[in-house]
Coordinates of C-alpha atoms and ligand atoms in Angstrom, one line a residue:
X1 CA 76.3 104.6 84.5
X2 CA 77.2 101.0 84.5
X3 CA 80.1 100.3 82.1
X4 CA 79.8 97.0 80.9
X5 CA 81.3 95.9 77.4
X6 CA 82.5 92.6 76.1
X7 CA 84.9 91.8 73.8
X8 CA 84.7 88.5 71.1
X9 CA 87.3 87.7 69.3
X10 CA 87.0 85.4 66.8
X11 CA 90.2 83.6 64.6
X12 CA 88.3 82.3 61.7
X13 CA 88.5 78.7 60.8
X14 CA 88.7 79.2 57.1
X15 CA 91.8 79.3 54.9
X16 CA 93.9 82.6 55.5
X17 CA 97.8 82.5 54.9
X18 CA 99.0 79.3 56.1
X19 CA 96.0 78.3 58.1
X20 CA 93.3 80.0 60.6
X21 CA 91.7 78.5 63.9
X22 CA 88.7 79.3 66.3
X23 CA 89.5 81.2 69.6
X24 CA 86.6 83.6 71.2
X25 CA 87.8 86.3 73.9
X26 CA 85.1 88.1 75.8
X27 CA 86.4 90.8 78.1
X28 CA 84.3 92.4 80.7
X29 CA 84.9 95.5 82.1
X30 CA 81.8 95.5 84.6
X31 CA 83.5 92.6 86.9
X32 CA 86.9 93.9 86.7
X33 CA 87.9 95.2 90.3
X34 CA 91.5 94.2 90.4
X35 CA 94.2 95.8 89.5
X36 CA 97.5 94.0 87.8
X37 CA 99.8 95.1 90.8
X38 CA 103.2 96.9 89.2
X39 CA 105.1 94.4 91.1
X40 CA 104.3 91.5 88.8
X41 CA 106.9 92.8 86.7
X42 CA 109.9 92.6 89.1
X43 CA 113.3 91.7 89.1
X44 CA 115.8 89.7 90.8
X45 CA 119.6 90.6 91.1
X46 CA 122.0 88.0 93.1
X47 CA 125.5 88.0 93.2
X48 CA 125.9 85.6 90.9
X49 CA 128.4 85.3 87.8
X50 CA 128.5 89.3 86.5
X51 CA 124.6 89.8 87.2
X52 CA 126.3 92.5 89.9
X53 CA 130.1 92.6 89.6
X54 CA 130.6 93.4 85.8
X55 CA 126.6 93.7 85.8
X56 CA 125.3 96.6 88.0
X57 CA 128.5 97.2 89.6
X58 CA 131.6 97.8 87.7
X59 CA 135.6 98.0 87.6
X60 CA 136.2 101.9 88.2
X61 CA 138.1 102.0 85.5
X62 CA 135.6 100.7 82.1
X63 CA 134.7 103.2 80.1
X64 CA 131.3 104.3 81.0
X65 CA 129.1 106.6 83.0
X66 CA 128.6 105.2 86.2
X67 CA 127.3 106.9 89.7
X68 CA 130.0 105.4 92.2
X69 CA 130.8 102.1 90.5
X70 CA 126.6 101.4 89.2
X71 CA 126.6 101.3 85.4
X72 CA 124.1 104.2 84.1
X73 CA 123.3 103.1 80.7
X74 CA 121.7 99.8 82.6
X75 CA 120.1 102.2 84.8
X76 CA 118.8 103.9 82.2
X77 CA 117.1 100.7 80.1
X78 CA 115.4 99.5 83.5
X79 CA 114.2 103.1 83.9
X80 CA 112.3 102.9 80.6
X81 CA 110.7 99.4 81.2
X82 CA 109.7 100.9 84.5
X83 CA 110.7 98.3 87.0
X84 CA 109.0 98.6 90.1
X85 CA 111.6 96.3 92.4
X86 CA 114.6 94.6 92.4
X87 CA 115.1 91.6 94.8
X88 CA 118.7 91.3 96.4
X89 CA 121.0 89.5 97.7
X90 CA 119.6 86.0 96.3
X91 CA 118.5 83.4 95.9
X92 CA 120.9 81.2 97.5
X93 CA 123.9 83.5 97.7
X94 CA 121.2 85.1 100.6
X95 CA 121.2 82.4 103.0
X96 CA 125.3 82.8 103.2
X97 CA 125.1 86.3 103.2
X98 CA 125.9 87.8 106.6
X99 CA 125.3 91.8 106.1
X100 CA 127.7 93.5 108.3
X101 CA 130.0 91.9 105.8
X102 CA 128.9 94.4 103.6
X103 CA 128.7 98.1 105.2
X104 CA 131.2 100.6 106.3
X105 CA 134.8 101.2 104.2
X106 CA 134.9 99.2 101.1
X107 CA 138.4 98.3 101.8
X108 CA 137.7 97.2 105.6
X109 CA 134.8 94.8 104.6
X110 CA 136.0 90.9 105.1
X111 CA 136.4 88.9 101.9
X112 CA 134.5 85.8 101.4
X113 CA 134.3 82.6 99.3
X114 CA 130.2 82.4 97.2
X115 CA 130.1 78.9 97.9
X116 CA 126.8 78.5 95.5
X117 CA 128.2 80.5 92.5
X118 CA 131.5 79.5 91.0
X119 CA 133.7 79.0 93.9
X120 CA 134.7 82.9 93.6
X121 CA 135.7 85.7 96.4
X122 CA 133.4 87.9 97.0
X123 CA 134.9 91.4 97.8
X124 CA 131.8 92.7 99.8
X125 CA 131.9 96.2 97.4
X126 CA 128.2 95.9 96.9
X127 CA 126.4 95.7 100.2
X128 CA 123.4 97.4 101.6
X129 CA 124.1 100.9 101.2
X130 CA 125.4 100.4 97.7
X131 CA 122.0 98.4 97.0
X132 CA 119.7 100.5 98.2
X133 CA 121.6 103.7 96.1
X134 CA 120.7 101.6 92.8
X135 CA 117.3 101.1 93.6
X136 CA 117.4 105.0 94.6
X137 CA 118.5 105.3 91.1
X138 CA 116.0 103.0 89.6
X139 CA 113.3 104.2 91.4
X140 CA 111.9 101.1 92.5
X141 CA 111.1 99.0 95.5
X142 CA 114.3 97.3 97.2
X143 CA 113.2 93.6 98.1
X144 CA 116.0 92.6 100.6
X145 CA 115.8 88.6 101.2
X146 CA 117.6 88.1 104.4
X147 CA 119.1 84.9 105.5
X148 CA 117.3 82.3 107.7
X149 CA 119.5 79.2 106.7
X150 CA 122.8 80.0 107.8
X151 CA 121.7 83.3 109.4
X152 CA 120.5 83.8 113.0
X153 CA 117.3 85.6 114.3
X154 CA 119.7 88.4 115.5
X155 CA 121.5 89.1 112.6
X156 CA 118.0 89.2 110.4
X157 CA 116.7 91.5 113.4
X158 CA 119.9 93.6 113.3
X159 CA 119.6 94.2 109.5
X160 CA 115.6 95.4 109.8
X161 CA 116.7 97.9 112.5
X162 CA 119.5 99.6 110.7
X163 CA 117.3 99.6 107.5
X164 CA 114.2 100.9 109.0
X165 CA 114.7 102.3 112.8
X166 CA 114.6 106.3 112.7
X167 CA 115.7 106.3 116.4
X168 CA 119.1 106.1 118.3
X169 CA 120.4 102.7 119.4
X170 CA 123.8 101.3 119.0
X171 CA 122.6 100.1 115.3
X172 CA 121.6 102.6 114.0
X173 CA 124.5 104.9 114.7
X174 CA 126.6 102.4 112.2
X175 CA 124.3 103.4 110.1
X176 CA 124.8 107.0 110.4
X177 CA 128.7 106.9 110.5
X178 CA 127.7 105.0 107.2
X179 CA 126.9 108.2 105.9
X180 CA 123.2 107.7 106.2
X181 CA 121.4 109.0 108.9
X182 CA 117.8 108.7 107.5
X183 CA 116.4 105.0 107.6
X184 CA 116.2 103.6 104.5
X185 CA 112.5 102.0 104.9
X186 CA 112.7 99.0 103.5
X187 CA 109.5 97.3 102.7
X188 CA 109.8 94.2 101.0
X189 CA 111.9 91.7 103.2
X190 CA 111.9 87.9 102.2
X191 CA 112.3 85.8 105.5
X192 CA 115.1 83.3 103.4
X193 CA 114.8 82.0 100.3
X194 CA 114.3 78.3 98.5
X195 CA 114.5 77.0 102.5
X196 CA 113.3 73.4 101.0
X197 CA 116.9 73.4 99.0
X198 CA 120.1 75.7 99.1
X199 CA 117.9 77.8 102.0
X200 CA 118.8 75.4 105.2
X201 CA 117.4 71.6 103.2
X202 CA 114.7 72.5 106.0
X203 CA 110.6 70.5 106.2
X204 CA 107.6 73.0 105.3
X205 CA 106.8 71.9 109.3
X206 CA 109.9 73.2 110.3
X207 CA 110.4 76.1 107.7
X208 CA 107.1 77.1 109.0
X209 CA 108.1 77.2 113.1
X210 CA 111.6 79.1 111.7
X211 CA 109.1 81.7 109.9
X212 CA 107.4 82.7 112.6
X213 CA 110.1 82.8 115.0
X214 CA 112.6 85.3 112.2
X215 CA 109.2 87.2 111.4
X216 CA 108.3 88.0 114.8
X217 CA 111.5 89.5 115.3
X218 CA 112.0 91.3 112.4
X219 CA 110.2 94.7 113.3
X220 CA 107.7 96.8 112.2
X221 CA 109.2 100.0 113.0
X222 CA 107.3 103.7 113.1
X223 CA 106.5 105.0 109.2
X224 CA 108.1 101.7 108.4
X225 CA 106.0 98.7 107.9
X226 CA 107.5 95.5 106.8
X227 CA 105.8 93.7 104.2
X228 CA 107.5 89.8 104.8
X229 CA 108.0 86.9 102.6
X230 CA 108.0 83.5 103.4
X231 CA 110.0 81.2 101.3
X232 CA 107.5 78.6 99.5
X233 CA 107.3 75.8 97.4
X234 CA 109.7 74.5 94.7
X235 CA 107.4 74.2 91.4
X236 CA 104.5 71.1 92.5
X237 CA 105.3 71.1 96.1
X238 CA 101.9 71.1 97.2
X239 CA 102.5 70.2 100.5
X240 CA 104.7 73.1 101.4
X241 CA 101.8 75.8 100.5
X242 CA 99.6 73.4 102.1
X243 CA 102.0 73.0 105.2
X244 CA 103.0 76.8 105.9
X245 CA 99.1 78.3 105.4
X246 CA 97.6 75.7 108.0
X247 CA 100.7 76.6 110.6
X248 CA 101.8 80.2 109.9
X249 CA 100.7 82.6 111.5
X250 CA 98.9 84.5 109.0
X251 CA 98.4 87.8 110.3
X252 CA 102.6 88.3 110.1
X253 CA 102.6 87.1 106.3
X254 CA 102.7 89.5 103.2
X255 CA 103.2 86.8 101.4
X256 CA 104.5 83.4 100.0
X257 CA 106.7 82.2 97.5
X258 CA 106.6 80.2 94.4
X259 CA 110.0 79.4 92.5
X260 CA 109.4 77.7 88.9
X261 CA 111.9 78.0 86.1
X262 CA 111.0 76.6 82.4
X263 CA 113.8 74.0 81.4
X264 CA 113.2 73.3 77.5
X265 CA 114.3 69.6 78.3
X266 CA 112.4 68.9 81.3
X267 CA 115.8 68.0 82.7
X268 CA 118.5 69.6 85.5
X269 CA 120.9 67.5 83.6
X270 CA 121.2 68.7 80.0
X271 CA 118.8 71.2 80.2
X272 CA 118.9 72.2 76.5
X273 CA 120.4 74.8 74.4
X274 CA 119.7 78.8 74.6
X275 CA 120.3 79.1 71.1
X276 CA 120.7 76.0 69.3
X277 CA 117.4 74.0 69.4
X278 CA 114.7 72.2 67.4
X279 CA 110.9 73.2 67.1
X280 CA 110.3 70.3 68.6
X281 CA 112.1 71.5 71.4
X282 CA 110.8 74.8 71.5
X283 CA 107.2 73.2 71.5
X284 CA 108.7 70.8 74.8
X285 CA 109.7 73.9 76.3
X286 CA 106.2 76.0 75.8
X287 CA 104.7 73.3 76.9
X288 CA 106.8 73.7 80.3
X289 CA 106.2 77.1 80.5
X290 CA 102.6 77.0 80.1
X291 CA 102.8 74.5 83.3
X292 CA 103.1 77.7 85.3
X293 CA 98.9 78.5 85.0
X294 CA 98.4 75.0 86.9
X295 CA 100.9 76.2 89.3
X296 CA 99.7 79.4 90.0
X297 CA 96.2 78.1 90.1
X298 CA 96.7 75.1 91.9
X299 CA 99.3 76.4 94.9
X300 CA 96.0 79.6 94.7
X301 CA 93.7 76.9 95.3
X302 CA 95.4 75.7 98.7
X303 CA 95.6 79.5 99.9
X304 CA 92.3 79.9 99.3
X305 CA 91.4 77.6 102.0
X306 CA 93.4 79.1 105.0
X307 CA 93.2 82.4 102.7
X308 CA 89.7 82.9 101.5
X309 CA 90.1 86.7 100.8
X310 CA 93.4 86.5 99.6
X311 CA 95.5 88.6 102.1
X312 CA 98.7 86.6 101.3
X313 CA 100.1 87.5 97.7
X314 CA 101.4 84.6 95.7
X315 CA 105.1 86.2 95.5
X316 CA 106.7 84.4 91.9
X317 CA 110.0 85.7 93.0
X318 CA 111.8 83.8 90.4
X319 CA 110.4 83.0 87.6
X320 CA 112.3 82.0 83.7
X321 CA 113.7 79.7 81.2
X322 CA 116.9 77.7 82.6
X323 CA 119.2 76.6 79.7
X324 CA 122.6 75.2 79.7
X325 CA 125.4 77.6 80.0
X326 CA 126.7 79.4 76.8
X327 CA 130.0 77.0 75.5
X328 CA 133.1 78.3 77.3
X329 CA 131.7 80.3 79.8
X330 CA 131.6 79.1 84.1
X331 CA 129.4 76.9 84.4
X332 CA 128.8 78.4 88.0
X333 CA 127.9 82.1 86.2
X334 CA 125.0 80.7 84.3
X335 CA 125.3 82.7 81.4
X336 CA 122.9 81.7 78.8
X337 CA 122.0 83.7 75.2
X338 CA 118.6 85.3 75.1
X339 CA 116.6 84.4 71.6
X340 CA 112.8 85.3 70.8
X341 CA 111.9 81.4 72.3
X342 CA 112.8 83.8 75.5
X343 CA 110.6 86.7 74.7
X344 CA 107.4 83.7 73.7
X345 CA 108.2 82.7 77.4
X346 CA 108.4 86.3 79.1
X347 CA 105.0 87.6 77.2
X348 CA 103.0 84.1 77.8
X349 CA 103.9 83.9 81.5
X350 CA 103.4 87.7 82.3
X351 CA 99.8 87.0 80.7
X352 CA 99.3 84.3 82.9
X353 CA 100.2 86.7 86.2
X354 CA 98.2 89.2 85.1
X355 CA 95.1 86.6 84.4
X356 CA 95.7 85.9 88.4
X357 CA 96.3 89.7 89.3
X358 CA 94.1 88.4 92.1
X359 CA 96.5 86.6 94.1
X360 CA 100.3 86.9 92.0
X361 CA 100.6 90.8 93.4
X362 CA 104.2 90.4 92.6
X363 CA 107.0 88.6 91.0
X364 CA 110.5 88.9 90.0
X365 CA 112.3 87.2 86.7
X366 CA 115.9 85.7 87.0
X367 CA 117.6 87.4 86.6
X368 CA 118.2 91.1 85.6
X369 CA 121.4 91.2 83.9
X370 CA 124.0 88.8 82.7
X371 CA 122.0 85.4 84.3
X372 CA 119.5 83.4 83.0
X373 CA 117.2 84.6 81.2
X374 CA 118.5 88.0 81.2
X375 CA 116.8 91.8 80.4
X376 CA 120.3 92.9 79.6
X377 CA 123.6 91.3 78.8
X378 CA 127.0 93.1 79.1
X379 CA 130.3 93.0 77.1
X380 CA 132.9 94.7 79.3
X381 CA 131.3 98.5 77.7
X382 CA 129.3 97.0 75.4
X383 CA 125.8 95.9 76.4
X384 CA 122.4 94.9 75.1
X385 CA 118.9 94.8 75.2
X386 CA 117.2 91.0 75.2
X387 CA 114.3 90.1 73.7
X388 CA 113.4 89.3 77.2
X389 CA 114.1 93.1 77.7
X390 CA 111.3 94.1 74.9
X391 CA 108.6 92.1 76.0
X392 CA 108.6 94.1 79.6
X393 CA 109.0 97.3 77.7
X394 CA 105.7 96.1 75.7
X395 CA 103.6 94.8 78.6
X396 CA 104.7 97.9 81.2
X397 CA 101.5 99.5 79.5
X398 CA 100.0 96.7 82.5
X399 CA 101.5 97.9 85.7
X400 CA 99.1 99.1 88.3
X401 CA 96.1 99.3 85.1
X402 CA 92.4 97.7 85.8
X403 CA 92.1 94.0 85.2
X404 CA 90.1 92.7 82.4
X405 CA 88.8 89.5 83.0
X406 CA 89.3 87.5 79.8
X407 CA 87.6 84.1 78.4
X408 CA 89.5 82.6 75.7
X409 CA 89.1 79.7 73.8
X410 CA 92.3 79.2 72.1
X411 CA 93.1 77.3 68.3
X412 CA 96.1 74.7 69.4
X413 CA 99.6 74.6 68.2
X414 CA 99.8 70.9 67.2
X415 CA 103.3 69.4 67.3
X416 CA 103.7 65.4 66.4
X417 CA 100.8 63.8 68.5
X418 CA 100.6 66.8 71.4
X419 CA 98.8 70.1 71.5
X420 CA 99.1 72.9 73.3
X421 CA 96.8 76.0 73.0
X422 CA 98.6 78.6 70.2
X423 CA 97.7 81.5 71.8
X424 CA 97.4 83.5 75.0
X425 CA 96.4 86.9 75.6
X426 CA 95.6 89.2 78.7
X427 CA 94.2 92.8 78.8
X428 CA 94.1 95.7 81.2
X429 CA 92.6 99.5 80.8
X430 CA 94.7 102.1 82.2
X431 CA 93.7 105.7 84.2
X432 CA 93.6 107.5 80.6
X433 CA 90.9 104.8 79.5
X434 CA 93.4 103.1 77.3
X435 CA 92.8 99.0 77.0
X436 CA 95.6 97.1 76.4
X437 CA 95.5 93.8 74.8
X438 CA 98.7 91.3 74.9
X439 CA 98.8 88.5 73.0
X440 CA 101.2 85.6 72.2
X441 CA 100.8 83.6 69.1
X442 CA 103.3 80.8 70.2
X443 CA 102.5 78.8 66.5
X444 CA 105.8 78.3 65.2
X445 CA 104.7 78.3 61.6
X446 CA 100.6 79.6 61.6
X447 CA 99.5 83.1 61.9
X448 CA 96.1 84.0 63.6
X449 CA 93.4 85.6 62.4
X450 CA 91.4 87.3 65.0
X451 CA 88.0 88.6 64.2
X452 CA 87.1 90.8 67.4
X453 CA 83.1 91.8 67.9
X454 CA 83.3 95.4 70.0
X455 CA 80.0 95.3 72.3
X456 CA 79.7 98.4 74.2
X457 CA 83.2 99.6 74.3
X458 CA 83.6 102.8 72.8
X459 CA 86.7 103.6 70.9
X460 CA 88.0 105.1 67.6
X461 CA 91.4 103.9 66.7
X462 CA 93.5 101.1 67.3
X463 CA 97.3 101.2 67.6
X464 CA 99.8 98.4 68.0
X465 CA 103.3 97.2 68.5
X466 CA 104.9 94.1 67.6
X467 CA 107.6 91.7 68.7
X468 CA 108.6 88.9 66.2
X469 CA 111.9 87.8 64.1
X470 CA 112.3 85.0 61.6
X471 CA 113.5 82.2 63.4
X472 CA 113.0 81.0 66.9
X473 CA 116.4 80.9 67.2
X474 CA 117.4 84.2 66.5
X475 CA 119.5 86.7 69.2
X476 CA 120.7 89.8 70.0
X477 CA 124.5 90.6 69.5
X478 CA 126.6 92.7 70.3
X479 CA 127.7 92.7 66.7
X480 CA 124.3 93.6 66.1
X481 CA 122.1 94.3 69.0
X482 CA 118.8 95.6 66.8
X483 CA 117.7 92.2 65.5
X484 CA 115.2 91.8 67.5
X485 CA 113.2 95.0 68.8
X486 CA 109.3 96.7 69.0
X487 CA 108.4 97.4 65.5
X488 CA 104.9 99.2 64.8
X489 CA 102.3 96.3 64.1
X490 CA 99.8 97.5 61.0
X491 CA 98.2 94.0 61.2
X492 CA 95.1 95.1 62.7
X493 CA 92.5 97.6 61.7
X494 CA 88.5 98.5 62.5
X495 CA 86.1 97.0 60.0
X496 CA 82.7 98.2 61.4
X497 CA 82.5 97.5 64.7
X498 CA 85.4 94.9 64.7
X499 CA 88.6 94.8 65.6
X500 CA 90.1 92.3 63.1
X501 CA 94.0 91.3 63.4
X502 CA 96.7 88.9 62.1
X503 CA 98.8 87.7 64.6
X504 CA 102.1 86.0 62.6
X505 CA 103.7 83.4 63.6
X506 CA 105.7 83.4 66.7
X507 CA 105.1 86.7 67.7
X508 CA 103.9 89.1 70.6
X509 CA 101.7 91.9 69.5
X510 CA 100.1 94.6 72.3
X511 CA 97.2 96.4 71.1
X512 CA 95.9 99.9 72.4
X513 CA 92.5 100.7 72.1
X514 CA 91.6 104.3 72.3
Ligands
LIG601 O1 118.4 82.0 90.1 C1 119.4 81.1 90.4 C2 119.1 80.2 91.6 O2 118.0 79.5 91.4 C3 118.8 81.0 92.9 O3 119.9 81.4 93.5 C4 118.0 80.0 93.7 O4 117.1 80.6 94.6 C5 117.4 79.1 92.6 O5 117.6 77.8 92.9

C-alpha cells in the first residue's frame, strides 16, 4: 500500500497576537528513504579548560558519585539525551597529543605543557583507557581523533593496534598489562583535526598526500573495521573539499570534515557577549548561524562531483556559537554562559542536519561540558543543565527515525533593513509511527500561527513540548538552574483535519503526531 501523505502548513497572514505571516510545509512520506543518522547529534570533549579535568574527570575528593574519578550525575544527563558519541582528544589539543603519554600507572605517565589551552600541565590522568570507560558508561560511540600534525605515521598506527588488534604482538600486550585484554574496537578514528590551522598549517594538496599515507596505515583489523575521518575545510574553504575529493583516495575515506562555529559579531576579535547582547545582535548572530545551510549545501555540492552516491559523510565535527569568555575567567578555558540565543542556535542548526540527513551522517557540538557552547556546566559539585542541553533532549525523538522531506516557505524576521526567514522546522517518523515535527520560531518579538492541512496522514492526537523563556538573554544558574527547561506546549490542537499551532516568540516547540 503506498503511503504517501503531505503535510501544508500554513501561518496566516492576518492579524493574530502581535502579527502572523505565510509559510507552507509539505511533508512527504513516499520519498523519504533516509534516515537522520543518530550520530548527527554527537559530541565533542577536548582537554580543554574543565571540559575533562573538573568536567568528566574529577578531584577524588569532590563530593559526588563518581566511577573511578568520571562524574556520574553528568553521565547520567548525557544518558537521557541519548548521545550516540563523544569525540576525544581534540580539536587541537589532538595534534600534540602523543598517547602512550596517557596509558599504564597514573602516577608513571609523563607530564606535559597544553600548549593550545591556557598554558596548563596536563597530568595525563585521562588517557585512552580512561576514555574509552566513559564512553562504556555513556553507551556511545568513542570517536578518537589521532594526531597527524605533530604525530608520526607510527605512533597513529601504534594507537589503532592497541585499540583494535585481538591478537598477540608486542602492543597489544601493553594493553593487556593495562588491564584490558579485549580490544576495545574503536570505530570512529579522525586522521587529525583542523590540519589547515592548529592541525600542522598544512595545503589541502598536501593534507590530502598526508591522509592517505596515515590512512593506509592505520588498520582495519578482524571484527574491527575503521571508519576514518579526514580533516576538512575551515567554514568557506571550498577549495579544501574540492582539493581532498579529486586526490584522496576515496575508497579509504568514511568521511570529511566541516568545522563552522557561529560568532554573534562576525569577528575572532570581540566576538560578542554570551549573555549580555542586543536584538540586533542576536538577529547578526542568527543570521551567522543560518550560514551553516549554504555550507552544508555548498561543500555537499563539491562531494557530489567526485561523490555522486554519497559514500563520504559530511562529518560537522564541531559545530556552535563562539562568544567571548565569561569576565574573570582564562581566557584559554573558553568558558562562556549558555542563554536561550544558545538553544535558537542548537534547534535551528540540528534542523538543518537533519534537512541534509543525506550526506551530514554525523556531527559533534563544542563542546560537551564546561566549553563553548556547553550541554552542561559545572560548579565544583554543583552543575547544570543548558538550554543547549534541552534542545538535544527535545530533538533525540530524531536519532536513527525516517526522514521527512520538508518544503517550507518561511514568514521573515525583519530586523532594520535585513531579513532572515523566522522559522525553520524539520520532521522525522520513528519505528512506532510517531512523526516528529521541530520547529524554531527565531522572531524575537512575533509568534507564528501555523495552519497545517493533514492529507493522507492518519493520526488522532497531537502532543507537544516546548522550549522558550522571556528574554533572549536569559540563563541557567546555579542559583537557579530551572529557568529555562521543556515545558508541555498546549499551543496546538486538531480542528478538522488541521493541525493548527501558535508558535511564540523565540521559542522551540516539537510536535508528536500520533
Ligand atoms: O573547540 C575549540 C577549538 O576550535 C578546537 O580545539 C579546534 O579544533 C577549533 O579551532
Amino acid at each position: 500500500m503506498k503511503k504517501l501523505f503531505s503535510l501544508l502548513i500554513l501561518a496566516t497572514s492576518v492579524s493574530y497576537g502581535y502579527c502572523q505571516s505565510v509559510a507552507t510545509i509539505s511533508i512527504n512520506n513516499d520519498n523519504s528513504k533516509l534516515t537522520i543518522s543518530r550520530h548527527i547529534y554527537g559530541q565533542f570533549s577536548e582537554h580543554l579548560g574543565h571540559c575533562i579535568y573538573g568536567g568528566f574527570w574529577v578531584d577524588p575528593k569532590l563530593a559526588v558519585a563518581k566511577q573511578d574519578r568520571i562524574r556520574l550525575d553528568i553521565v547520567d544527563a548525557l544518558k537521557k539525551i541519548k548521545i550516540p558519541n563523544l569525540r576525544w582528544p581534540g580539536g587541537c589539543f589532538a595534534d600534540e597529543y602523543h598517547w602512550r603519554d596517557g596509558i599504564g600507572p597514573r602516577t608513571q605517565r609523563p607530564k606535559m605543557v597544553n600548549t593550545n589551552w591556557g598554558g596548563i600541565v596536563e597530568d595525563n590522568s585521562f588517557g585512552t583507557h580512561e576514555f574509552l570507560e566513559l564512553c562504556g558508561l555513556l553507551k556511545c560511540e568513542p570517536y578518537i581523533s589521532a594526531n597527524v600534525g605533530s604525530g608520526t605515521v607510527e605512533e597513529m598506527s601504534k594507537w589503532v593496534e592497541y585499540l583494535n588488534f585481538d591478537g598477540e604482538s608486542p602492543t597489544t600486550a601493553i594493553r593487556k598489562l593495562n588491564g584490558h585484554p579485549a580490544p576495545f574496537k574503536v570505530s570512529f578514528l579522525g586522521v587529525g583535526n583542523e590540519s589547515w590551522g592548529c592541525g600542522g598549517s598544512m595545503t589541502p594538496q598536501f593534507y590530502t598526500d598526508q591522509f592517505r599515507r596515515y590512512a593506509t596505515y592505520a588498520r582495519n583489523y578482524p571484527g574491527a573495521p575503521l571508519k576514518k575521518i579526514a580533516s576538512g575545510a575551515n567554514s568557506f574553504d571550498y577549495n579544501w573539499t574540492e582539493t581532498f575529493m579529486k586526490n584522496a583516495s576515496l575508497g579509504m575515506v568514511w568521511g570529511l570534515t566541516l568545522h563552522y562555529y557561529t560568532i554573534p559579531t562576525g569577528s575572532w576579535g570581540d566576538k560578542g557577549s554570551a549573555t549580555n547582547f542586543s536584538e540586533q545582535e542576536y538577529f547578526a548572530t542568527m543570521k551567522n548561524c543560518l550560514k551553516m545551510e549554504e555550507l552544508v549545501t555548498k561543500h555537499g555540492a563539491i562531494m557530489d562531483k567526485y561523490d555522486p552516491e554519497k559514500k563520504v559523510a559530511m562529518v560537522v565535527d564541531e559545530w556552535g556559537i563562539w562568544t567571548n569568555v565569561e569576565p574573570g575567567t582564562n581566557a584559554g578555558f573558553l568558558f562562556q554562559q549558555n542563554s536561550l540565543r544558545d538553544a535558537l542556535i542548537a534547534g535551528t542548526t540540528l534542523n538543518i542536519f537533519n534537512n541534509h540527513c543525506d550526506r551530514v551522517k554525523m556531527a559533534n557540538l563544542a563542546q560537551s561540558i564546561n566549553v563553548l557552547q556547553a550541554l552542561i556546566l559545572t560548579d565544583k559539585e554543583k552543575m547544570l543543565l543548558t538550554p543547549t542541553y534541552h534542545v538535544f533532549d527535545l530533538y533525540k525523538v530524531h536519532q536513527d527515525a525516517k526522514y521527512l522531506p520538508i518544503k517550507l516557505n518561511s514568514p521573515d524576521y525583519v530586523e532594520g533593513n535585513d531579513k532572515i526567514p523566522a522559522l525553520n522546522v524539520s520532521a522525522s517518523i520513528d519505528s512506532n509511527k510517531a512523526i516528529h515535527i521541530s520547529l524554531v520560531n527565531l522572531d524575537a518579538n512575533k509568534s507564528i500561527r501555523i495552519r497545517t492541512e493533514l492529507k493522507d496522514l492518519k493520526w488522532s492526537t497531537i502532543s507537544g513540548q516546548i522550549l522558550t523563556s522571556n528574554k533572549l538573554t536569559d540563563i541557567n544558574t546555579f542559583e537557579n538552574p530551572g529557568k529555562l527547561k521543556i515545558a508541555g506546549f498546549s499551543g496546538a490542537k486538531r480542528e478538522g483535519n488541521e493541525l493548527v499551532a501558535d508558535l511564540p516568540a523565540h521559542s522551540i516547540v516539537v510536535l508528536e503526531l500520533k
